[in-house]
Amino acid sequence: MRDYKIKIENVVASTQIGENIDLNKI
């Protein structure tokens, strides 16, 4: 369960970073 929780946190963080990158590309 701990690894699963870490993966979810990484996905959330990468999603937030991805949104920022997408805004910069536009």
mmCIF file with all atom_site columns, C-alpha atoms in Angstrom:
data_model
loop_
_atom_site.group_PDB
_atom_site.id
_atom_site.type_symbol
_atom_site.label_atom_id
_atom_site.label_alt_id
_atom_site.label_comp_id
_atom_site.label_asym_id
_atom_site.label_entity_id
_atom_site.label_seq_id
_atom_site.pdbx_PDB_ins_code
_atom_site.Cartn_x
_atom_site.Cartn_y
_atom_site.Cartn_z
_atom_site.occupancy
_atom_site.B_iso_or_equiv
_atom_site.pdbx_formal_charge
_atom_site.auth_seq_id
_atom_site.auth_comp_id
_atom_site.auth_asym_id
_atom_site.auth_atom_id
_atom_site.pdbx_PDB_model_num
ATOM 1  C CA . MET A 1 1  ? 0.000  0.000  0.000   1.00 0.00 ? 1  MET A CA 1
ATOM 2  C CA . ARG A 1 2  ? 2.851  2.400  0.731   1.00 0.00 ? 2  ARG A CA 1
ATOM 3  C CA . ASP A 1 3  ? 4.301  2.075  -2.777  1.00 0.00 ? 3  ASP A CA 1
ATOM 4  C CA . TYR A 1 4  ? 0.819  2.560  -4.231  1.00 0.00 ? 4  TYR A CA 1
ATOM 5  C CA . LYS A 1 5  ? 0.368  5.777  -2.252  1.00 0.00 ? 5  LYS A CA 1
ATOM 6  C CA . ILE A 1 6  ? 3.753  7.067  -3.420  1.00 0.00 ? 6  ILE A CA 1
ATOM 7  C CA . LYS A 1 7  ? 2.817  6.332  -7.039  1.00 0.00 ? 7  LYS A CA 1
ATOM 8  C CA . ILE A 1 8  ? -0.419 8.302  -6.684  1.00 0.00 ? 8  ILE A CA 1
ATOM 9  C CA . GLU A 1 9  ? 1.486  11.275 -5.232  1.00 0.00 ? 9  GLU A CA 1
ATOM 10 C CA . ASN A 1 10 ? 3.974  11.107 -8.114  1.00 0.00 ? 10 ASN A CA 1
ATOM 11 C CA . VAL A 1 11 ? 1.140  11.060 -10.657 1.00 0.00 ? 11 VAL A CA 1
ATOM 12 C CA . VAL A 1 12 ? -0.484 14.092 -9.039  1.00 0.00 ? 12 VAL A CA 1
ATOM 13 C CA . ALA A 1 13 ? 2.812  15.993 -8.986  1.00 0.00 ? 13 ALA A CA 1
ATOM 14 C CA . SER A 1 14 ? 3.663  15.065 -12.575 1.00 0.00 ? 14 SER A CA 1
ATOM 15 C CA . THR A 1 15 ? 0.151  16.054 -13.664 1.00 0.00 ? 15 THR A CA 1
ATOM 16 C CA . GLN A 1 16 ? 0.537  19.498 -12.103 1.00 0.00 ? 16 GLN A CA 1
ATOM 17 C CA . ILE A 1 17 ? 3.955  19.915 -13.737 1.00 0.00 ? 17 ILE A CA 1
ATOM 18 C CA . GLY A 1 18 ? 2.546  18.694 -17.064 1.00 0.00 ? 18 GLY A CA 1
ATOM 19 C CA . GLU A 1 19 ? -0.216 21.293 -16.946 1.00 0.00 ? 19 GLU A CA 1
ATOM 20 C CA . ASN A 1 20 ? 2.335  24.047 -16.358 1.00 0.00 ? 20 ASN A CA 1
ATOM 21 C CA . ILE A 1 21 ? 4.467  22.794 -19.267 1.00 0.00 ? 21 ILE A CA 1
ATOM 22 C CA . ASP A 1 22 ? 1.412  22.653 -21.562 1.00 0.00 ? 22 ASP A CA 1
ATOM 23 C CA . LEU A 1 23 ? 0.533  26.265 -20.700 1.00 0.00 ? 23 LEU A CA 1
ATOM 24 C CA . ASN A 1 24 ? 4.095  27.329 -21.511 1.00 0.00 ? 24 ASN A CA 1
ATOM 25 C CA . LYS A 1 25 ? 3.994  25.522 -24.874 1.00 0.00 ? 25 LYS A CA 1
ATOM 26 C CA . ILE A 1 26 ? 0.801  27.368 -25.838 1.00 0.00 ? 26 ILE A CA 1
#
